[in-house]
Amino acid sequence: MKDVAARAGVGLKTVSRVVNGEPGVTPDTVRRVQESIDALGFRRNDSARVLRKGRTASIGLVLEDLADPFYGPMSRAVEEAARAHGALLIHGSSAEEPDREQELVLALCARRVDGLVIVPASDDHRYLEPEIAAGVATVFVDRPAGRIDADVVLSDSFSGARDGVAHLIAHGHRRIGFIGDRPRIHTATERLRGYRTAMAEAGLRVDDSWVALGSTEPERVRAAACSMLDGAGLPPVTALFCGNNRVTVTVVRVLNGRVRPVALVGFDDFELADLLSPGVTVIAQDAAQLGRTASERLFRRLDGASDAPSHFLLPTRLIPRGSGELPPPADAP
């Protein structure tokens, strides 16, 4: 600061005001100080600022998979909120592995992030209790925390799935298959519950062979879809409800190779879904709004909010594009 002050011809206090963005400095003086800083090649020492203020101006975002298109808008929304609050965002992927989630979260805490936004892979987050007690603000998004009470922001997976399946029923379908994610995942079980509720409300039975939960790997999804569509000794399903975007994409590829029309509704919108023939009917959730809501809650906590943990449930939206409006074949049982 002495070097900068000497070069700019100002006092130390003026340099401090410019560096910290404080008022009371003329634009010409700000320019001279900044030019001196640039010419001398100095950079602000954030480690020193952390020691002085006790805050790192950084937050962590732990997702299932950064490569999943669903998380792109969510991540961008959190990043924009962090930027608006002068904070740096650090990303990481859990790969849906509880141990990896814990390792990543605790590594971020060790680097003294001020807060965390977590899409949980684990169903037990008691390991975070000491960190939260120490002041690390934490908000869970897309799925609830496990075995601790914390702020959480969710989409209404149950109602969205029920609406999607009811839509297929309204178009004449009675044999509807459900292909979802792993059963230990909250969103998968909620969407399955919505599927079963819609079928029960219509007085329709669900055969065990119509439900397949598991990984979203294409081979597993393809095998499940073909089994339902071929009937495996029973009359085949006439419609499919897919539990997330990755399942839907694989099922679209399966259906592309078949002559007999099959109705399809997928949970989550995905790129180019409207350009297929027919367009894919989806239950869309607002991933960006999930990120914005979680970020708003996080920064409220960082600003001192000490109220009880809140649960936010965001609505979904049915977008009919053609695939979910196909009727069952005339000869369907």
Coordinates of C-alpha atoms in Angstrom, one line a residue:
M1 CA 0.0 0.0 0.0
K2 CA 2.9 2.3 0.7
D3 CA 4.3 1.7 -2.8
V4 CA 0.9 2.3 -4.4
A5 CA 0.3 5.5 -2.3
A6 CA 3.7 6.9 -3.3
R7 CA 3.3 6.2 -7.0
A8 CA -0.2 7.7 -7.0
G9 CA 0.7 10.6 -4.8
V10 CA -2.0 9.9 -2.2
G11 CA -2.2 8.8 1.4
L12 CA -2.5 5.2 2.7
K13 CA -6.1 5.8 3.8
T14 CA -7.0 6.8 0.3
V15 CA -5.5 3.6 -1.1
S16 CA -7.5 1.6 1.5
R17 CA -10.7 3.4 0.5
V18 CA -10.2 2.6 -3.2
V19 CA -9.3 -1.0 -2.6
N20 CA -12.3 -1.6 -0.4
G21 CA -14.7 0.4 -2.6
E22 CA -15.5 3.0 0.1
P23 CA -17.0 6.4 -0.8
G24 CA -15.4 9.7 -0.5
V25 CA -12.7 9.4 -3.2
T26 CA -12.9 11.3 -6.5
P27 CA -13.1 9.4 -9.8
D28 CA -9.7 10.9 -10.8
T29 CA -8.0 9.6 -7.6
V30 CA -9.6 6.2 -8.0
R31 CA -8.2 6.0 -11.5
R32 CA -4.7 7.0 -10.4
V33 CA -4.7 4.5 -7.5
Q34 CA -5.9 1.7 -9.8
E35 CA -3.4 2.5 -12.4
S36 CA -0.6 2.4 -9.8
I37 CA -1.9 -1.0 -8.5
D38 CA -1.9 -2.3 -12.1
A39 CA 1.5 -0.9 -12.9
L40 CA 3.0 -2.5 -9.8
G41 CA 1.3 -5.8 -10.4
F42 CA -0.2 -6.1 -7.0
R43 CA -3.2 -8.3 -6.2
R44 CA -5.5 -8.2 -3.1
N45 CA -4.5 -10.8 -0.6
D46 CA -7.8 -12.6 0.2
S47 CA -6.1 -14.9 2.7
A48 CA -5.3 -11.9 4.8
R49 CA -8.8 -10.5 4.5
V50 CA -10.2 -13.9 5.7
L51 CA -8.0 -13.7 8.8
R52 CA -9.2 -10.2 9.5
K53 CA -12.9 -10.6 8.7
G54 CA -13.6 -14.3 9.4
R55 CA -15.4 -14.7 6.1
T56 CA -14.0 -16.1 2.8
A57 CA -16.6 -14.7 0.4
S58 CA -16.9 -18.2 -1.1
I59 CA -19.6 -20.8 -1.2
G60 CA -19.7 -24.4 -2.3
L61 CA -22.2 -26.1 -4.6
V62 CA -22.2 -29.9 -4.5
L63 CA -24.2 -31.5 -7.3
E64 CA -24.9 -35.1 -8.5
D65 CA -23.2 -34.6 -11.8
L66 CA -22.0 -31.3 -13.4
A67 CA -22.4 -33.0 -16.8
D68 CA -26.2 -33.5 -16.3
P69 CA -28.0 -30.8 -18.4
F70 CA -30.6 -30.4 -15.6
Y71 CA -28.1 -28.9 -13.3
G72 CA -26.8 -26.3 -15.7
P73 CA -29.5 -23.7 -15.1
M74 CA -29.4 -24.4 -11.3
S75 CA -25.6 -24.0 -11.2
R76 CA -25.8 -20.8 -13.2
A77 CA -28.5 -19.3 -10.9
V78 CA -26.4 -20.1 -7.8
E79 CA -23.3 -18.6 -9.5
E80 CA -25.2 -15.4 -10.4
A81 CA -26.4 -15.0 -6.8
A82 CA -22.9 -15.6 -5.5
R83 CA -21.5 -12.9 -7.9
A84 CA -24.2 -10.5 -6.8
H85 CA -23.0 -10.9 -3.2
G86 CA -19.3 -10.6 -4.1
A87 CA -18.7 -14.3 -3.5
L88 CA -16.8 -17.0 -5.4
L89 CA -18.6 -20.3 -6.2
I90 CA -16.8 -23.6 -6.0
H91 CA -18.4 -26.6 -7.7
G92 CA -18.1 -30.3 -7.2
S93 CA -19.9 -33.5 -8.2
S94 CA -20.8 -36.3 -5.8
A95 CA -21.4 -38.8 -8.7
E96 CA -24.4 -40.0 -6.6
E97 CA -21.9 -41.6 -4.1
P98 CA -22.6 -40.8 -0.4
D99 CA -18.9 -41.2 0.6
R100 CA -17.8 -38.9 -2.2
E101 CA -20.4 -36.3 -1.2
Q102 CA -19.1 -36.3 2.4
E103 CA -15.5 -36.1 1.3
L104 CA -16.2 -33.2 -1.0
V105 CA -18.4 -31.3 1.5
L106 CA -15.9 -31.6 4.3
A107 CA -13.1 -30.6 2.0
L108 CA -15.0 -27.4 1.2
C109 CA -15.6 -26.8 4.9
A110 CA -11.9 -27.3 5.5
R111 CA -11.3 -24.5 3.0
R112 CA -13.6 -22.3 5.1
V113 CA -16.4 -21.7 2.6
D114 CA -19.1 -19.5 4.2
G115 CA -22.0 -21.6 3.0
L116 CA -23.0 -24.7 1.0
V117 CA -25.8 -25.6 -1.4
I118 CA -26.0 -29.4 -1.6
V119 CA -27.9 -31.8 -3.9
P120 CA -27.6 -34.7 -1.5
A121 CA -26.5 -38.2 -2.5
S122 CA -26.4 -39.3 1.2
D123 CA -29.4 -40.1 3.4
D124 CA -27.5 -39.2 6.6
H125 CA -26.1 -35.7 7.0
R126 CA -25.3 -35.8 10.7
Y127 CA -21.6 -35.4 9.7
L128 CA -22.5 -31.8 8.9
E129 CA -23.8 -30.9 12.4
P130 CA -20.4 -29.6 13.7
E131 CA -19.9 -27.5 10.6
I132 CA -23.4 -26.0 10.7
A133 CA -22.9 -25.3 14.5
A134 CA -19.6 -23.6 13.6
G135 CA -21.5 -21.2 11.3
V136 CA -21.4 -22.8 7.8
A137 CA -24.8 -21.9 6.3
T138 CA -26.2 -24.9 4.5
V139 CA -29.2 -25.3 2.1
F140 CA -30.3 -28.6 0.5
V141 CA -31.8 -28.5 -2.9
D142 CA -33.7 -31.0 -5.2
R143 CA -33.7 -33.5 -2.3
P144 CA -34.1 -33.2 1.5
A145 CA -31.3 -33.6 4.0
G146 CA -31.0 -36.9 5.8
R147 CA -31.4 -37.1 9.6
I148 CA -30.9 -33.4 10.2
D149 CA -33.3 -30.5 10.1
A150 CA -32.1 -28.0 7.5
D151 CA -33.3 -25.5 4.9
V152 CA -34.5 -27.4 1.7
V153 CA -35.8 -26.4 -1.7
L154 CA -37.7 -29.0 -3.7
S155 CA -39.8 -29.4 -6.8
D156 CA -43.1 -31.0 -6.3
S157 CA -42.1 -34.4 -7.8
F158 CA -45.2 -36.2 -6.4
S159 CA -47.8 -33.9 -8.0
G160 CA -45.8 -33.6 -11.2
A161 CA -45.7 -37.3 -11.7
R162 CA -49.4 -37.7 -10.7
D163 CA -50.3 -35.0 -13.3
G164 CA -48.2 -36.7 -16.0
V165 CA -49.7 -40.1 -15.5
A166 CA -53.2 -38.7 -15.2
H167 CA -52.6 -37.0 -18.5
L168 CA -51.9 -40.4 -20.1
I169 CA -54.9 -41.9 -18.5
A170 CA -57.1 -39.1 -19.8
H171 CA -55.9 -40.0 -23.3
G172 CA -57.2 -43.5 -23.0
H173 CA -54.2 -45.4 -21.6
R174 CA -54.7 -48.1 -18.9
R175 CA -51.4 -50.0 -19.2
I176 CA -48.7 -47.5 -18.3
G177 CA -45.1 -48.3 -17.4
F178 CA -42.9 -46.4 -15.0
I179 CA -39.1 -46.3 -15.5
G180 CA -37.3 -44.3 -12.7
D181 CA -34.0 -43.7 -11.0
R182 CA -32.6 -45.6 -8.0
P183 CA -35.2 -46.3 -5.2
R184 CA -33.0 -44.7 -2.5
I185 CA -33.3 -41.3 -4.2
H186 CA -36.0 -39.1 -2.8
T187 CA -37.2 -37.7 -6.2
A188 CA -37.4 -41.3 -7.6
T189 CA -39.6 -42.5 -4.8
E190 CA -41.8 -39.4 -4.9
R191 CA -42.4 -39.7 -8.6
L192 CA -43.2 -43.4 -8.2
R193 CA -45.7 -42.5 -5.5
G194 CA -47.2 -40.0 -7.9
Y195 CA -47.5 -42.6 -10.6
R196 CA -49.1 -45.1 -8.2
T197 CA -51.5 -42.5 -6.9
A198 CA -52.7 -41.5 -10.3
M199 CA -53.3 -45.1 -11.3
A200 CA -55.2 -45.8 -8.0
E201 CA -57.3 -42.6 -8.4
A202 CA -58.4 -43.9 -11.9
G203 CA -59.2 -47.4 -10.5
L204 CA -56.3 -49.0 -12.4
R205 CA -54.1 -51.8 -11.2
V206 CA -50.3 -51.7 -11.5
D207 CA -48.6 -54.9 -12.5
D208 CA -45.2 -55.4 -11.0
S209 CA -43.7 -55.7 -14.4
W210 CA -44.7 -52.2 -15.2
V211 CA -42.4 -50.6 -12.7
A212 CA -38.6 -50.5 -13.1
L213 CA -36.3 -48.5 -10.8
G214 CA -32.5 -48.5 -11.0
S215 CA -29.6 -46.7 -12.5
T216 CA -30.0 -44.3 -15.4
E217 CA -27.4 -46.2 -17.5
P218 CA -28.8 -46.6 -21.0
E219 CA -28.4 -50.4 -21.0
R220 CA -30.6 -50.8 -17.9
V221 CA -33.2 -48.3 -19.1
R222 CA -33.3 -49.9 -22.6
A223 CA -33.8 -53.4 -21.2
A224 CA -36.6 -52.2 -18.9
A225 CA -38.4 -50.4 -21.7
C226 CA -38.1 -53.3 -24.1
S227 CA -39.5 -55.7 -21.5
M228 CA -42.5 -53.5 -20.9
L229 CA -43.1 -52.9 -24.6
D230 CA -42.7 -56.6 -25.5
G231 CA -45.0 -57.7 -22.8
A232 CA -42.9 -60.6 -21.4
G233 CA -45.9 -62.9 -21.7
L234 CA -48.4 -60.2 -20.8
P235 CA -50.1 -57.6 -23.0
P236 CA -47.6 -54.8 -23.5
V237 CA -47.9 -51.4 -22.0
T238 CA -49.3 -48.7 -24.3
A239 CA -47.6 -45.7 -22.6
L240 CA -44.5 -45.0 -20.6
F241 CA -43.8 -42.4 -17.9
C242 CA -40.1 -41.7 -17.4
G243 CA -38.7 -40.5 -14.1
N244 CA -36.1 -38.1 -15.3
N245 CA -34.5 -36.6 -18.4
R246 CA -31.7 -39.2 -18.9
V247 CA -34.3 -42.0 -18.7
T248 CA -36.5 -40.2 -21.2
V249 CA -33.7 -39.7 -23.8
T250 CA -32.9 -43.4 -23.7
V251 CA -36.6 -44.3 -24.1
V252 CA -37.0 -42.0 -27.0
R253 CA -34.2 -43.9 -28.8
V254 CA -35.9 -47.2 -28.0
L255 CA -39.2 -45.9 -29.4
N256 CA -37.5 -44.6 -32.5
G257 CA -36.9 -48.2 -33.6
R258 CA -40.5 -49.4 -33.2
V259 CA -43.4 -49.2 -35.6
R260 CA -46.2 -49.5 -33.0
P261 CA -46.9 -46.1 -31.5
V262 CA -46.3 -45.7 -27.7
A263 CA -47.3 -42.6 -25.7
L264 CA -44.6 -41.0 -23.6
V265 CA -44.4 -38.5 -20.8
G266 CA -41.1 -37.6 -19.2
F267 CA -40.2 -35.8 -16.0
D268 CA -37.8 -32.9 -16.7
D269 CA -37.6 -31.0 -20.0
F270 CA -34.6 -31.5 -22.2
E271 CA -33.0 -29.9 -25.2
L272 CA -34.6 -30.5 -28.6
A273 CA -37.6 -32.3 -27.0
D274 CA -39.9 -29.9 -28.9
L275 CA -38.2 -30.7 -32.3
L276 CA -38.7 -34.5 -32.2
S277 CA -41.6 -36.0 -34.1
P278 CA -43.8 -36.1 -32.2
G279 CA -42.5 -33.6 -29.7
V280 CA -42.0 -35.1 -26.2
T281 CA -44.6 -34.2 -23.6
V282 CA -42.8 -33.4 -20.3
I283 CA -43.3 -32.4 -16.7
A284 CA -41.0 -29.5 -16.5
Q285 CA -39.4 -28.2 -13.3
D286 CA -37.7 -24.9 -13.0
A287 CA -34.1 -25.8 -12.2
A288 CA -33.0 -22.1 -12.3
Q289 CA -35.7 -21.2 -9.8
L290 CA -34.5 -24.0 -7.5
G291 CA -31.0 -22.5 -7.6
R292 CA -32.3 -19.0 -7.1
T293 CA -34.5 -19.9 -4.1
A294 CA -31.7 -22.0 -2.5
S295 CA -29.3 -19.1 -3.0
E296 CA -31.6 -16.5 -1.6
R297 CA -32.1 -18.7 1.5
L298 CA -28.4 -19.3 1.8
F299 CA -27.4 -15.6 1.7
R300 CA -30.2 -14.7 4.2
R301 CA -28.6 -17.2 6.6
L302 CA -25.2 -15.6 5.9
D303 CA -26.8 -12.2 6.6
G304 CA -27.8 -13.4 10.1
A305 CA -31.3 -15.0 9.7
S306 CA -31.7 -17.4 12.6
D307 CA -35.3 -18.6 12.1
A308 CA -36.3 -22.3 12.0
P309 CA -35.3 -24.2 8.8
S310 CA -37.7 -23.7 6.0
H311 CA -39.0 -26.1 3.3
F312 CA -39.8 -24.7 -0.1
L313 CA -41.9 -26.7 -2.6
L314 CA -41.9 -25.4 -6.1
P315 CA -44.6 -26.4 -8.6
T316 CA -44.0 -28.3 -11.9
R317 CA -45.6 -27.7 -15.3
L318 CA -47.1 -30.1 -17.9
I319 CA -46.0 -29.2 -21.4
P320 CA -48.0 -31.2 -24.0
R321 CA -46.1 -31.6 -27.3
G322 CA -47.6 -34.7 -28.9
S323 CA -46.0 -37.8 -27.5
G324 CA -48.2 -37.8 -24.4
E325 CA -51.4 -37.3 -26.4
L326 CA -51.0 -40.3 -28.6
P327 CA -54.0 -42.7 -28.0
P328 CA -53.5 -46.4 -27.4
P329 CA -53.7 -48.7 -30.5
A330 CA -57.2 -49.7 -31.4
D331 CA -56.4 -53.3 -30.7
A332 CA -54.9 -52.7 -27.3
P333 CA -56.4 -54.7 -24.4

